């Protein structure tokens, strides 16, 4: 398909990231059809001229390119392979691009399934956060070669400013998980520093300003720690999604017989936050784990849900540890959720 013939775009998943990305595609003049599980979250796009479809399949059936930006690997499976899935419904020759942070193995499976149907599926997770999505300056992490993506370049540039090609199906997701592993330790780093400053009676914001100019700084510290200082725990980037990313990274590490102590610590903390009611908070809510119970409760957490959860089995992952079910919870191995299932 030549770049000039790419006109009709479908977009599935218009949440925090998907809605602004789809908005940039619309602003660039493409014909846009959208589907989201909760229709209200697409209303802004519909008011600006996007068409609504009643299912992922209906959105995809006329599309040259279908983007997906859903939450978890299980959502990706539903949207691609479910009864109303886009894989079957999209026309031959269509591009199916998954922007979700998801499982590398699932990305390889979708790529291979699409190829035999004469369709082009590739993984393209993003970094840059909600700010990058709003500004149209995301970094794209592509599991395909540059020449395979060339016809889509104008379209991709409507919401990105940097593209990294990792050449092979699933490799975009694997590279994104490296980013999340590094991010997890940055988050734990500034949350530790904030707790130490608070306990030492040091001005917290002044400490952050000082650290951000030196080797202890990070984008995570600059953007997210100040929100925690003022008690703003709205998402941005959801706790349940970083927990999912770290579970995926730990499954990859386990397959490679590798230990990732930073990611394990990050997973353990984000899993705790998830279980005590923080799943839909922004990732900066990590700082709440260092607060006394009364302050955490005032912010919306409920520590009582962990009471009686000490039998080594009731880790709360319920088999839904977020990694997409690409491992077995029944056989007693470590599922990546940070607890050992006997
Ligand atoms: P979000 O606000 O929860 O958006 C996900 C959207 O997908 C929601 O609107 C959800 O519908 C929809 N969805 C889920 N399953 C669906 C299905 N089966 N059919 C149709 N729609 C479905 O999350 P987000 O922050 O945009 O994140 C999306 C993905 O990007 C995640 O994988 C996340 O890890 C990744 N990511 C996020 C950021 C960030 O800073 N936020 C940055 C980089 C990457 P409902 O409206 O019904 O919930």
Tab-separated table of C-alpha atoms and ligand atoms in Angstrom:
chain	number	residue	atom	x	y	z
A	1	UNK	CA	0.000	0.000	0.000
A	2	UNK	CA	1.454	3.388	-0.975
A	3	UNK	CA	1.487	6.284	1.485
A	4	UNK	CA	-0.909	8.275	-0.757
A	5	UNK	CA	-3.582	5.545	-0.526
A	6	UNK	CA	-3.653	5.593	3.282
A	7	UNK	CA	-6.736	7.603	4.141
A	8	UNK	CA	-9.127	5.607	6.316
A	9	UNK	CA	-7.956	5.072	9.858
A	10	UNK	CA	-9.650	3.083	12.627
A	11	UNK	CA	-8.742	3.662	16.270
A	12	UNK	CA	-9.722	1.284	19.091
A	13	UNK	CA	-9.169	2.457	22.684
A	14	UNK	CA	-9.690	6.168	23.281
A	15	UNK	CA	-8.487	6.461	26.888
A	16	UNK	CA	-5.825	8.729	28.401
A	17	UNK	CA	-3.353	8.037	25.565
A	18	UNK	CA	-5.618	6.934	22.720
A	19	UNK	CA	-7.928	9.973	22.655
A	20	UNK	CA	-5.207	12.597	22.114
A	21	UNK	CA	-3.319	10.378	19.620
A	22	UNK	CA	-6.516	9.862	17.612
A	23	UNK	CA	-7.127	13.624	17.842
A	24	UNK	CA	-3.810	14.338	16.092
A	25	UNK	CA	-4.699	11.859	13.324
A	26	UNK	CA	-8.049	13.603	12.884
A	27	UNK	CA	-6.423	17.059	12.852
A	28	UNK	CA	-4.090	15.896	10.063
A	29	UNK	CA	-7.119	15.283	7.810
A	30	UNK	CA	-7.437	11.489	7.848
A	31	UNK	CA	-10.925	9.869	7.909
A	32	UNK	CA	-11.191	8.465	11.421
A	33	UNK	CA	-13.516	5.785	12.812
A	34	UNK	CA	-13.304	5.050	16.528
A	35	UNK	CA	-14.433	2.369	18.950
A	36	UNK	CA	-13.958	2.315	22.721
A	37	UNK	CA	-15.480	0.025	25.355
A	38	UNK	CA	-16.985	3.066	27.070
A	39	UNK	CA	-18.436	5.293	24.368
A	40	UNK	CA	-18.343	8.510	26.459
A	41	UNK	CA	-14.554	8.565	26.268
A	42	UNK	CA	-14.816	8.928	22.476
A	43	UNK	CA	-17.375	11.767	22.546
A	44	UNK	CA	-14.777	14.533	22.154
A	45	UNK	CA	-13.485	12.877	18.963
A	46	UNK	CA	-17.014	12.304	17.622
A	47	UNK	CA	-17.813	16.004	18.133
A	48	UNK	CA	-14.714	16.852	16.098
A	49	UNK	CA	-15.792	14.708	13.126
A	50	UNK	CA	-14.751	11.119	13.850
A	51	UNK	CA	-17.264	8.363	13.036
A	52	UNK	CA	-18.388	5.849	15.676
A	53	UNK	CA	-18.337	2.075	15.091
A	54	UNK	CA	-20.230	-0.384	17.315
A	55	UNK	CA	-17.369	-2.909	17.583
A	56	UNK	CA	-13.652	-3.245	16.800
A	57	UNK	CA	-14.624	-5.313	13.722
A	58	UNK	CA	-16.980	-2.613	12.423
A	59	UNK	CA	-14.278	0.024	12.923
A	60	UNK	CA	-11.722	-2.092	11.047
A	61	UNK	CA	-13.722	-3.400	8.096
A	62	UNK	CA	-13.101	-0.400	5.807
A	63	UNK	CA	-9.773	0.724	7.257
A	64	UNK	CA	-6.367	1.062	5.626
A	65	UNK	CA	-4.762	1.245	9.080
A	66	UNK	CA	-6.140	0.109	12.457
A	67	UNK	CA	-4.530	1.423	15.646
A	68	UNK	CA	-5.176	-0.203	19.022
A	69	UNK	CA	-4.369	1.520	22.333
A	70	UNK	CA	-6.096	-0.582	24.996
A	71	UNK	CA	-4.986	-1.453	28.535
A	72	UNK	CA	-3.713	-5.002	29.107
A	73	UNK	CA	-2.543	-7.892	26.899
A	74	UNK	CA	-5.926	-9.566	27.515
A	75	UNK	CA	-7.629	-6.494	26.021
A	76	UNK	CA	-5.338	-6.720	22.983
A	77	UNK	CA	-6.282	-10.382	22.550
A	78	UNK	CA	-10.004	-9.510	22.750
A	79	UNK	CA	-9.729	-6.689	20.247
A	80	UNK	CA	-7.648	-8.677	17.724
A	81	UNK	CA	-8.908	-12.226	18.147
A	82	UNK	CA	-12.312	-11.978	19.860
A	83	UNK	CA	-15.603	-12.616	18.055
A	84	UNK	CA	-15.693	-8.946	16.968
A	85	UNK	CA	-11.968	-8.831	16.395
A	86	UNK	CA	-10.035	-6.675	13.947
A	87	UNK	CA	-7.737	-9.403	12.616
A	88	UNK	CA	-10.514	-11.164	10.744
A	89	UNK	CA	-12.456	-8.001	9.889
A	90	UNK	CA	-9.705	-5.782	8.469
A	91	UNK	CA	-9.305	-5.826	4.674
A	92	UNK	CA	-6.381	-7.632	3.033
A	93	UNK	CA	-3.330	-5.369	2.897
A	94	UNK	CA	-4.391	-3.390	5.985
A	95	UNK	CA	-1.897	-2.389	8.683
A	96	UNK	CA	-2.774	-3.348	12.275
A	97	UNK	CA	-0.634	-1.374	14.704
A	98	UNK	CA	-0.737	-2.079	18.430
A	99	UNK	CA	0.333	0.949	20.491
A	100	UNK	CA	-0.557	-0.763	23.795
A	101	UNK	CA	2.309	-1.850	26.073
A	102	UNK	CA	1.754	-5.587	25.822
A	103	UNK	CA	3.386	-8.989	25.681
A	104	UNK	CA	6.241	-9.569	23.178
A	105	UNK	CA	5.033	-13.128	22.666
A	106	UNK	CA	1.496	-11.984	21.889
A	107	UNK	CA	2.893	-9.409	19.424
A	108	UNK	CA	4.765	-12.189	17.584
A	109	UNK	CA	1.625	-14.338	17.493
A	110	UNK	CA	-0.499	-11.501	16.083
A	111	UNK	CA	2.153	-10.650	13.490
A	112	UNK	CA	2.317	-14.255	12.278
A	113	UNK	CA	-1.468	-14.697	12.246
A	114	UNK	CA	-1.871	-11.485	10.232
A	115	UNK	CA	0.822	-12.421	7.733
A	116	UNK	CA	-0.972	-15.600	6.642
A	117	UNK	CA	-4.096	-13.481	6.074
A	118	UNK	CA	-2.176	-10.968	3.916
A	119	UNK	CA	-2.339	-8.242	6.564
A	120	UNK	CA	0.514	-6.415	8.313
A	121	UNK	CA	0.451	-6.432	12.126
A	122	UNK	CA	3.253	-4.903	14.169
A	123	UNK	CA	3.893	-3.797	17.719
A	124	UNK	CA	4.510	-0.110	18.291
A	125	UNK	CA	4.404	0.762	21.998
A	126	UNK	CA	5.131	4.373	22.903
A	127	UNK	CA	6.871	6.480	25.556
A	128	UNK	CA	6.382	10.106	26.462
A	129	UNK	CA	3.343	9.824	28.709
A	130	UNK	CA	0.101	11.749	28.579
A	131	UNK	CA	2.103	14.960	28.005
A	132	UNK	CA	3.693	13.456	24.893
A	133	UNK	CA	0.360	12.179	23.614
A	134	UNK	CA	-1.242	15.617	24.066
A	135	UNK	CA	1.679	17.390	22.411
A	136	UNK	CA	1.995	14.822	19.592
A	137	UNK	CA	5.648	14.208	20.491
A	138	UNK	CA	5.629	10.545	21.523
A	139	UNK	CA	8.562	8.225	20.926
A	140	UNK	CA	7.519	5.130	18.951
A	141	UNK	CA	9.216	1.775	19.593
A	142	UNK	CA	8.584	-0.297	16.515
A	143	UNK	CA	8.824	-4.081	16.172
A	144	UNK	CA	9.465	-3.904	12.415
A	145	UNK	CA	12.085	-2.657	9.955
A	146	UNK	CA	12.153	0.933	8.728
A	147	UNK	CA	11.246	0.018	5.148
A	148	UNK	CA	8.220	-2.015	6.295
A	149	UNK	CA	6.846	1.034	8.076
A	150	UNK	CA	7.781	3.599	5.398
A	151	UNK	CA	4.255	3.912	3.880
A	152	UNK	CA	2.960	4.895	7.347
A	153	UNK	CA	5.548	7.524	8.167
A	154	UNK	CA	3.404	10.615	7.494
A	155	UNK	CA	0.609	9.112	9.582
A	156	UNK	CA	2.913	8.149	12.466
A	157	UNK	CA	4.514	11.587	12.475
A	158	UNK	CA	1.150	13.180	13.288
A	159	UNK	CA	1.609	12.031	16.912
A	160	UNK	CA	5.323	11.305	17.320
A	161	UNK	CA	8.666	13.063	17.128
A	162	UNK	CA	11.047	10.096	17.371
A	163	UNK	CA	10.901	6.536	16.009
A	164	UNK	CA	13.139	3.632	17.014
A	165	UNK	CA	13.016	0.529	14.815
A	166	UNK	CA	13.784	-2.755	16.597
A	167	UNK	CA	13.297	-4.763	13.378
A	168	UNK	CA	11.488	-7.923	14.542
A	169	UNK	CA	7.919	-8.659	15.697
A	170	UNK	CA	7.710	-8.401	19.500
A	171	UNK	CA	11.048	-6.576	19.748
A	172	UNK	CA	9.277	-3.223	20.121
A	173	UNK	CA	7.465	-4.601	23.168
A	174	UNK	CA	10.674	-6.115	24.549
A	175	UNK	CA	12.431	-2.725	24.205
A	176	UNK	CA	9.488	-0.933	25.833
A	177	UNK	CA	9.735	-3.325	28.795
A	178	UNK	CA	13.406	-2.272	29.175
A	179	UNK	CA	12.133	1.307	29.472
A	180	UNK	CA	9.613	0.273	32.120
A	181	UNK	CA	12.233	-1.650	34.096
A	182	UNK	CA	14.419	1.458	34.167
A	183	UNK	CA	11.408	3.639	35.014
A	184	UNK	CA	10.461	1.431	37.982
A	185	UNK	CA	13.799	2.038	39.686
A	186	UNK	CA	13.598	5.791	38.941
A	187	UNK	CA	10.179	5.857	40.641
A	188	UNK	CA	11.389	3.937	43.687
A	189	UNK	CA	14.472	6.194	43.775
A	190	UNK	CA	12.605	9.493	44.047
A	191	UNK	CA	9.949	8.035	46.388
A	192	UNK	CA	12.737	6.870	48.748
A	193	UNK	CA	14.406	10.313	48.533
A	194	UNK	CA	11.123	12.083	49.269
A	195	UNK	CA	10.491	9.944	52.355
A	196	UNK	CA	14.023	10.641	53.615
A	197	UNK	CA	13.649	14.388	53.044
A	198	UNK	CA	10.289	14.485	54.811
A	199	UNK	CA	11.574	12.566	57.821
A	200	UNK	CA	14.698	14.780	57.967
A	201	UNK	CA	12.627	17.968	57.986
A	202	UNK	CA	14.120	19.111	54.648
A	203	UNK	CA	12.029	21.166	52.206
A	204	UNK	CA	10.845	18.477	49.770
A	205	UNK	CA	10.435	20.586	46.640
A	206	UNK	CA	13.816	22.279	47.194
A	207	UNK	CA	15.416	18.822	47.504
A	208	UNK	CA	13.765	17.745	44.215
A	209	UNK	CA	14.981	20.915	42.459
A	210	UNK	CA	18.526	20.203	43.649
A	211	UNK	CA	18.466	16.485	42.712
A	212	UNK	CA	16.932	17.026	39.275
A	213	UNK	CA	19.998	18.980	38.117
A	214	UNK	CA	22.400	16.167	39.024
A	215	UNK	CA	23.070	12.482	38.519
A	216	UNK	CA	20.243	11.495	40.879
A	217	UNK	CA	17.645	13.140	38.653
A	218	UNK	CA	15.301	11.605	36.076
A	219	UNK	CA	12.343	12.644	33.944
A	220	UNK	CA	10.177	10.622	36.323
A	221	UNK	CA	11.467	12.653	39.269
A	222	UNK	CA	11.014	15.972	37.441
A	223	UNK	CA	7.485	15.263	36.218
A	224	UNK	CA	5.938	13.066	38.877
A	225	UNK	CA	7.577	13.677	42.269
A	226	UNK	CA	6.257	17.297	42.471
A	227	UNK	CA	2.717	15.925	42.051
A	228	UNK	CA	3.235	13.583	44.985
A	229	UNK	CA	4.569	16.494	47.095
A	230	UNK	CA	1.276	18.383	46.648
A	231	UNK	CA	-0.896	15.247	47.025
A	232	UNK	CA	-2.024	15.071	43.374
A	233	UNK	CA	-2.471	11.370	42.587
A	234	UNK	CA	-4.567	11.688	39.413
A	235	UNK	CA	-3.375	9.618	36.404
A	236	UNK	CA	-1.292	10.263	33.918
A	237	UNK	CA	0.042	6.809	33.875
A	238	UNK	CA	-2.037	4.277	35.808
A	239	UNK	CA	-0.645	2.158	38.648
A	240	UNK	CA	-2.321	-0.934	37.154
A	241	UNK	CA	-0.438	-0.382	33.901
A	242	UNK	CA	3.041	-0.055	35.437
A	243	UNK	CA	2.262	-3.153	37.524
A	244	UNK	CA	1.278	-4.956	34.303
A	245	UNK	CA	4.466	-3.814	32.542
A	246	UNK	CA	6.678	-5.035	35.382
A	247	UNK	CA	4.856	-8.382	35.505
A	248	UNK	CA	5.528	-8.727	31.756
A	249	UNK	CA	9.201	-7.799	32.224
A	250	UNK	CA	9.590	-10.355	35.038
A	251	UNK	CA	8.076	-13.076	32.864
A	252	UNK	CA	10.574	-12.184	30.108
A	253	UNK	CA	13.414	-12.222	32.649
A	254	UNK	CA	12.299	-15.583	34.005
A	255	UNK	CA	12.275	-17.023	30.472
A	256	UNK	CA	15.811	-15.710	30.005
A	257	UNK	CA	16.937	-17.018	33.429
A	258	UNK	CA	17.718	-13.485	34.506
A	259	UNK	CA	17.145	-11.761	37.862
A	260	UNK	CA	16.051	-8.101	37.857
A	261	UNK	CA	16.171	-6.901	41.483
A	262	UNK	CA	15.023	-3.342	40.671
A	263	UNK	CA	12.026	-4.557	38.677
A	264	UNK	CA	11.159	-7.078	41.399
A	265	UNK	CA	11.153	-4.333	44.037
A	266	UNK	CA	9.095	-2.078	41.772
A	267	UNK	CA	6.617	-4.875	41.073
A	268	UNK	CA	6.243	-5.711	44.765
A	269	UNK	CA	5.491	-2.040	45.605
A	270	UNK	CA	3.107	-1.437	42.679
A	271	UNK	CA	1.328	-4.734	43.357
A	272	UNK	CA	0.765	-3.643	46.964
A	273	UNK	CA	-0.561	-0.265	45.787
A	274	UNK	CA	-2.835	-2.069	43.305
A	275	UNK	CA	-4.237	-4.333	46.011
A	276	UNK	CA	-4.985	-1.585	48.528
A	277	UNK	CA	-7.116	0.391	46.094
A	278	UNK	CA	-4.598	2.456	44.107
A	279	UNK	CA	-4.974	0.694	40.750
A	280	UNK	CA	-6.520	3.681	38.916
A	281	UNK	CA	-4.278	6.273	40.593
A	282	UNK	CA	-1.274	7.791	38.819
A	283	UNK	CA	2.060	6.036	39.361
A	284	UNK	CA	3.230	8.918	41.601
A	285	UNK	CA	0.863	7.466	44.244
A	286	UNK	CA	3.826	5.201	45.061
A	287	UNK	CA	4.718	7.917	47.606
A	288	UNK	CA	1.576	6.981	49.558
A	289	UNK	CA	3.169	3.663	50.536
A	290	UNK	CA	5.644	5.649	52.657
A	291	UNK	CA	2.896	7.619	54.447
A	292	UNK	CA	1.200	6.755	57.733
A	293	UNK	CA	-2.058	4.832	57.453
A	294	UNK	CA	-4.296	7.835	58.184
A	295	UNK	CA	-2.805	9.898	55.320
A	296	UNK	CA	-2.974	6.958	52.910
A	297	UNK	CA	-6.595	6.311	53.889
A	298	UNK	CA	-7.445	9.984	53.377
A	299	UNK	CA	-6.025	9.681	49.842
A	300	UNK	CA	-8.271	6.670	49.113
A	301	UNK	CA	-6.227	3.573	50.010
A	302	UNK	CA	-7.575	0.762	52.196
A	303	UNK	CA	-4.899	-1.290	53.955
A	304	UNK	CA	-7.493	-3.557	55.591
A	305	UNK	CA	-7.882	-5.538	52.340
A	306	UNK	CA	-4.468	-7.077	52.997
A	307	UNK	CA	-5.512	-8.430	56.408
A	308	UNK	CA	-5.453	-12.229	56.481
A	309	UNK	CA	-3.532	-12.291	53.217
A	310	UNK	CA	-0.533	-14.047	54.703
A	311	UNK	CA	-0.889	-17.639	53.541
A	312	UNK	CA	1.522	-17.292	50.647
A	313	UNK	CA	-1.273	-17.897	48.141
A	314	UNK	CA	-3.642	-14.997	48.439
A	315	UNK	CA	-1.472	-12.486	46.651
A	316	UNK	CA	-4.472	-10.867	45.036
A	317	UNK	CA	-3.240	-11.420	41.493
A	318	UNK	CA	-6.120	-13.869	41.000
A	319	UNK	CA	-4.330	-15.256	37.996
A	320	UNK	CA	-4.772	-11.780	36.541
A	321	UNK	CA	-1.364	-10.421	37.383
A	322	UNK	CA	-1.551	-8.286	34.283
A	323	UNK	CA	0.988	-10.158	32.211
A	324	UNK	CA	-1.672	-11.500	29.875
A	325	UNK	CA	-1.841	-15.088	31.013
A	326	UNK	CA	1.240	-16.188	29.091
A	327	UNK	CA	2.284	-18.330	32.007
A	328	UNK	CA	0.672	-20.971	34.147
A	329	UNK	CA	-0.587	-20.053	37.602
A	330	UNK	CA	-1.341	-23.645	38.544
A	331	UNK	CA	2.074	-25.238	38.462
A	332	UNK	CA	3.750	-23.602	41.415
A	333	UNK	CA	6.229	-21.412	39.556
A	334	UNK	CA	6.850	-17.721	40.100
A	335	UNK	CA	4.273	-15.866	38.017
A	336	UNK	CA	6.049	-12.542	38.092
A	337	UNK	CA	3.605	-11.088	40.586
A	338	UNK	CA	6.210	-11.168	43.318
A	339	UNK	CA	4.651	-14.034	45.295
A	340	UNK	CA	5.373	-17.710	45.048
A	341	UNK	CA	2.329	-19.842	44.188
A	342	UNK	CA	2.648	-23.227	45.884
B	1	LIG	P1	-6.647	3.947	29.670
B	1	LIG	O1	-6.952	5.392	29.910
B	1	LIG	O2	-7.191	2.945	30.617
B	1	LIG	O3	-7.085	3.606	28.173
B	1	LIG	C1	-7.315	2.314	27.663
B	1	LIG	C2	-8.590	2.392	26.862
B	1	LIG	O4	-8.788	1.153	26.197
B	1	LIG	C3	-9.816	2.635	27.758
B	1	LIG	O5	-10.564	3.708	27.238
B	1	LIG	C4	-10.570	1.308	27.673
B	1	LIG	O6	-11.970	1.404	27.707
B	1	LIG	C5	-10.150	0.822	26.303
B	1	LIG	N1	-10.308	-0.625	26.195
B	1	LIG	C6	-9.813	-1.597	26.994
B	1	LIG	N2	-10.197	-2.812	26.554
B	1	LIG	C7	-10.966	-2.587	25.467
B	1	LIG	C8	-11.650	-3.422	24.589
B	1	LIG	N3	-11.635	-4.768	24.745
B	1	LIG	N4	-12.356	-2.856	23.583
B	1	LIG	C9	-12.372	-1.522	23.430
B	1	LIG	N5	-11.736	-0.652	24.238
B	1	LIG	C10	-11.041	-1.193	25.241
B	1	LIG	O7	-5.064	3.732	29.632
B	1	LIG	P2	-3.925	4.608	28.911
B	1	LIG	O8	-3.202	5.389	29.948
B	1	LIG	O9	-4.466	5.286	27.713
B	1	LIG	O10	-2.904	3.435	28.496
B	1	LIG	C11	-3.148	2.603	27.377
B	1	LIG	C12	-1.922	1.721	27.148
B	1	LIG	O11	-0.785	2.549	26.891
B	1	LIG	C13	-1.536	0.833	28.336
B	1	LIG	O12	-1.065	-0.406	27.874
B	1	LIG	C14	-0.421	1.623	29.012
B	1	LIG	O13	0.457	0.769	29.716
B	1	LIG	C15	0.254	2.269	27.816
B	1	LIG	N6	0.946	3.542	28.067
B	1	LIG	C16	0.411	4.493	28.869
B	1	LIG	C17	1.092	5.688	29.060
B	1	LIG	C18	0.552	6.778	29.960
B	1	LIG	O14	1.316	7.640	30.388
B	1	LIG	N7	-0.738	6.818	30.245
B	1	LIG	C19	2.316	5.913	28.432
B	1	LIG	C20	2.820	4.936	27.583
B	1	LIG	C21	2.131	3.745	27.398
B	1	LIG	P3	-12.767	1.974	28.976
B	1	LIG	O15	-12.891	3.432	28.667
B	1	LIG	O16	-14.052	1.242	28.983
B	1	LIG	O17	-11.911	1.682	30.190
